[in-house]
Structures are given as structure tokens and as C-alpha cells.
Amino acid sequence: MKQIAQRPRDGRVAVIEAPLPEVRPGFILVANRASLISAGTERSKVELAEKSLFQKARARPDLVRKIVDRARADGVSAALGAARERLDALASLGYSSAGIVLRLGVGVDGLAPGDHVACAGGGYAAHAEVVAVPRNLVARIPAGVSFESAAYATVGAIALHGVRRAEVQVGERVGVIGLGLVGQLAVRLLTAAGCAAIGIDLDADAIALAERDGVLALDRSHAGLEETVLAATGGLGLDAVLVCAAAPSSDPVELAARLARDRGRLVIVGDVRVEASRSVMYEKELELRLSRSYGPGRYDRDYEERGRDLPPGYVRWTEQRNLEAFLELTAAGKICPSELTTHRFPVEQAEKAYAALRDETEGHRAFGILLVYKYDHEQVPTNAAAHARQSHRRARGPSGALRVGLIGAGSFARGTLLPMLNDPGVKLEAVATQGGLSAADVASRFGFERAAANADEILADDSIDAVFVATRHACHAELAAAGLRAGKAVLVEKPLALDLEQLEEVRQAAAEGGLLMVGFNRRFAPLAQRLRAELDGAAAVLLSRVNAGPLPDEHWLHDPEEGGGRLLGEGCHFVDLLCYLAGSEPCSVHAIAVPEPRRPLECSDGIAATIQFGSGAVATFAYTGFGDPRFPKERLEVFGGGLAAALDDFRRLELYRAGRRRVVKGRRDKGHRAEIACFLAAARGEAEPPTLESYLVATRATLALAESLRTGMPVELR
């Protein structure tokens, strides 16, 4: 399928051939018939991408701070690599589209293939021939509404939510500052609601477009603007003002405050600096409100991705119900989005469409720019047919060549894993991701033969010898087991499993034969291996401290279903390393955690644990996301057999024995390269991998720690 994408490094927009996106539970596959380029939001995105690196840094100091923090925690090389990867990775564009339902994911009701729907959401309702969209970001199109009009629904919902935030009443006089696409829709919605709308803008085209719909529209630069508004409101001032402008200054908000009546309402819809004179705000006792996108549910993963609706008795107008309301107003003829359309292009001419977004040489401003699609939705292959086509697709390569497939291509895979797969005996065959664009991008940049439609296609391809699984955590066990049963050598990133049932599924699949390794790379780190050799099997006291740094509350790793929390998702690394150094299986574990609001105890960012091993060794493990990331991240201390040692961030090892001190230094090496080399050699039959039992033991111990957190009691493992 065709999809429009942008390279953040230079801002170039291109039409990419990409696989169809995967249909997940709760999602809907839609063949777009039209999508809307948002003249405000997308113009800003394109302009930022076209800036030089220095200009990007000035425009986004928040991202620069993240790079600096990454450099302090993981080194300059890792930080620069992550920054380069972010700039080089293709990004999807678009967030408002309409089309025909192709397939329904598990758990979706109320729709059927062939239904006409409007779609919303950045990363979902993209400019692409086919999109996968969560159920709560889809609204059925009423009879009589065209796909092109329905493609405005998301932007219309943004305007509608702004109107709702203003709590306007019939007969009120409401100002709209900024008559771009959202502002134009806002004045029309206000008129439909029985309000007298007054639009304000600097652009003559925007003013004329609003006037054609019967709106009083005024020039912001006019010297008598405030007097004109005052006269139009009978000397009272505006009951409410919607600020829909995009501006780097606070002028729109200051103007809104001056135009509002006593105890009026100001609603910030656009991207502006929110500052105003305190004296004006105070003397009028103005109320300042912000309007967040297109309604309640926005940025809530439970609502948007999992389909957990908000009851209308408590939340009458969610983002989905705002989409539906806008479409119903369109069907009733109260709103006519098509009158805002200034340009229309087939998707193949996307570059011309984005050029029109910025080209004002003809003297006319672009408002509604539509992309139209002619994808043959009746020819979409079923999953089974697609898999059958790919099975036995290629004969095996020459003796010694290892054909590799990659499932999942997130930041870790792109920034760490793939750059290390430069073995001349490796053939990168296929890559699959949930979104087809990322698979096409990775295939092109890293030299894969093709972008696969989904994971099943890779597993069904008999020519692929080895599979790397680098998806989010919830899929690891299922994909690892499926890969083993398909006869592949499998390297699955940590964690291996999020519960005992998943772990048992993997164990049973591995018992049937096949190579399985887990991404516990720290046991391969040169300094960790040196430390184990120095300890030489002696019973020891091991102390591990990890200052992992904070993650946003909404980060997927905090989700117990998708990420498992930081103990299962990341702590397993360190449990495995402690098992490796102890050279023995844990027999008892106990953990306590700092409780955090709205999060299960096992998903806490602050954990302290003890592990007792069968050899007599004991370990303490402290993991925290509460500290400053500038503080060193990882420290491991070992005491046993006359040895005292400290390993700092895998680049400095201090050894004390018999009154002598030795220091081993080197570049930070957490063992990724050695781990991958071991896996490739084992897959070729040239080396012995770590035992499967060692991975099962570390995973069981980590799951036992999570159980201990829930029960508050020690957990015996034997």
C-alpha cells in the first residue's frame, strides 16, 4: 500500500510502499478514501523538520535535554546514536481520514466490513491507503455525508470540543481569534449553536472565507478593532473567546482578555503562549480554560487503545462522541466542511499537496487540502493467503549463510540490535512490525530483502533460519514459542515472559527442540565475565543497585499487561546477572516496594529485594526510577572468597584481594555484541549457547519477586 511519510532529518515528504498494518484486538482496518492535511499542525511539523540541526535544537530544547541526560547516563556515543536514529526514522503524517471498513479486530462490535467510517488520531488515521485505528477513534459516517466531508471530522471535533469548553449559550456573542481550519469550523459551529460569532485574523483570505458564511470577520491589524467588537456586542464585550491561533507570542491571549466582557471565558484551543495582563484578567475576573484536542479520552491509553469507554452519564462528550456529533451536524446541513476545501490531490501527488500547504505565491491561502485514494479494498488478501504466498518463498542461501527475520523494530532494535547484525554470514531477510511504515523504513535503511506483512509471515517462511523478537513485552513468550515450533533459532528480548503461564508455554515449545536465547546481555559483558572468573565459584554476598531514572506515568512499560512494570520488564536483567555471578539457582526471594498511586505494587518504580541461592550466596537488589538520571546508573559490589570488587556501569571494575587493588577500565560494554555473536554462532552450529534452564531460572526468580511484592511474603523456589 501507499503511505505518506516524512524524514525528520530534512523534512522531505515522500510516498512509500509499505505492508498493510496489522489488525490488533480492538482495532479496525480501514481503506481510506480521503484524508485531510491539517494546514496548521502539519505545516508546523514540516517546517520544524526542514530546519537545520541547530534550529531544531533551538525550537525543541526539551529534546536536547533528553539527549544530554542520555549522554550522562549511557555515554555520548549512545546518546548521539539515539538522536541520529530519531532523525533518520520515517514518521507518519496525518490524523484525520475517512474510508471503508475492511476487517475487525477481536473485541470490536457495532461495525461490519463495508461500513463507512471517519477515523482520528496521530499515528492511526494517517495519510495511507489502509490504516489500523482503535475502535474509540472511529465513528460511523451518516447517510448522505461524503468521504471528503467526513475526512474533516477530527479537526471538526477539535473545534467542537473548544466550543463545549466555552459553555456557550444561545444568543451569546463569541469571538474566535485565528481563522485557520479549526477557527473556520469553530465559527460555523457557533453559528449552528445559535451564537453570534465574531472571527478575527490577520489574513484577508481567512477573513473573506468566514464572511462568505455570514460571520462578522475582522482584521486583527485594524486600528479600531476593539471599538468595533465593543459596538457589535452592544458595549458589553464578548461572552467567550476561543483562541484558535498558532503564534509564538501571547498577543492572541492578551487580545482575547481585552475583548471579553466582565467575567467572560477564555478558551485556549491553538498553540500560543498563555500569558496576559494580570490587571485585565483580575479586573474583569476572567476565567481561563484550555481545550485538550478533541475531547475527553484523548491521551488516555485505556480509552484510546483498549476501547474502555467513558460512561455518558458521567462524561457526555468523549472524543468519539464529538466525532459522531460533528458528522451528524454535517449530515443535517448545519456544517458544510467541503466549502473549506481549497486543494485536492491523489495520494500519489503527496509532495505537491505539501508544497501547496506552504506555497502562497498565487496569493491564496491553503485551508482544506484533501488527499484522495482509490485502493481496491475488495482485493485485500486474507492473512492465510498472505502467509501462503510467503511460505517457501525462497530457497535457503548457500551453506553457512544464515537468513534472519526481525519481529518488532522499535528504538532498541534500530539503535542497538540492527547495527550489530553486520556479520558477513548473515542475510537480513524480512522485518515485520505492527505498523507497515516502520517495517518498510527499517527494511530500506538496514538492508532487509523485504518488509513482511506480519510476524506470522516471517514464521511461515521456511527459508528463514533465525528470528529476533524485539516487540513490546506482552508478545515475547507467544512469539518465542511460535518461532521454536516453526523450527527457527530464536533470540527474544527480555523479559521472556510476564507470568508463569507464558513461561510454561515457552518451556514446552523449547522441549520440542530448537535454539532459544533471551536478551539478558549483561551476562555477556566482558567485565561481568571477568568478575565471575575472579570470584571462581566462591559463595558471596552480592549487592546490585540500579538508578534507572524516571519514565512518564503513561509510558507503556508501566502497563502491567503490555510492559509488566519495571521489575518484570527491566529488573529481570539484573536478576539474571546475579544468578550468573552466583553460579547457582535461587531458592528463596523476598521483595518490598514503594507504593505508587494508580499502579499495581509489582509495577512500582522503587523496589528492594533479597535473593538466597542454593550455593549459600545471597544477593540484595535495589532498583529505582525515583533518582536523578545524572547519578551513575548501575553499580554491583561482590564480596566472597577473599575478593572484594565493584563494577561501575560496565566500564570500570575494581578488584581487591590480599591487600592489593587492581582496576580494569574500558569503554562501556553491556554485552550486546557478544550476545548477538554467540546467538549467530549457535544458530550455525558453531558454538554452544547458554543453557535454556539458566534463562528459565532467572525468569522464574523475577516472577517470584513480583509475587512476593503482591503477598508481602518470601517465596520459596524449591
XYZ file of C-alpha atoms in Angstrom, residues 60 62 66 124 292 297-306 472 550-566 596-600 603 605:
40
model
C 12.819 21.866 20.816
C 13.091 19.637 25.670
C 16.745 14.353 26.859
C -3.609 5.900 13.395
C -7.286 19.500 25.019
C -10.374 10.263 26.386
C -7.558 11.955 24.483
C -4.115 10.690 25.597
C -5.794 8.059 27.806
C -4.419 4.668 26.672
C -7.248 2.787 28.362
C -9.768 4.736 26.316
C -7.938 5.108 23.020
C -6.095 1.804 22.671
C -8.081 -0.604 24.851
C 6.807 -4.942 23.362
C 12.114 8.199 35.807
C 9.706 7.355 32.998
C 6.496 9.252 32.177
C 3.478 7.884 34.027
C 1.835 6.995 30.713
C 4.846 5.015 29.429
C 3.840 1.566 28.163
C 6.388 -0.145 30.423
C 4.245 0.826 33.435
C 1.285 -1.024 31.946
C 1.032 -4.417 33.709
C -0.499 -6.043 30.611
C 1.783 -4.641 27.929
C 5.042 -3.883 29.720
C 4.757 -5.773 33.002
C 6.187 -2.938 35.074
C 9.831 -2.157 35.638
C 2.561 4.376 43.880
C -0.890 5.773 43.114
C -2.953 4.065 40.398
C -0.336 1.395 39.809
C -0.061 -2.253 40.971
C 4.771 -2.041 38.751
C 9.469 2.232 40.329
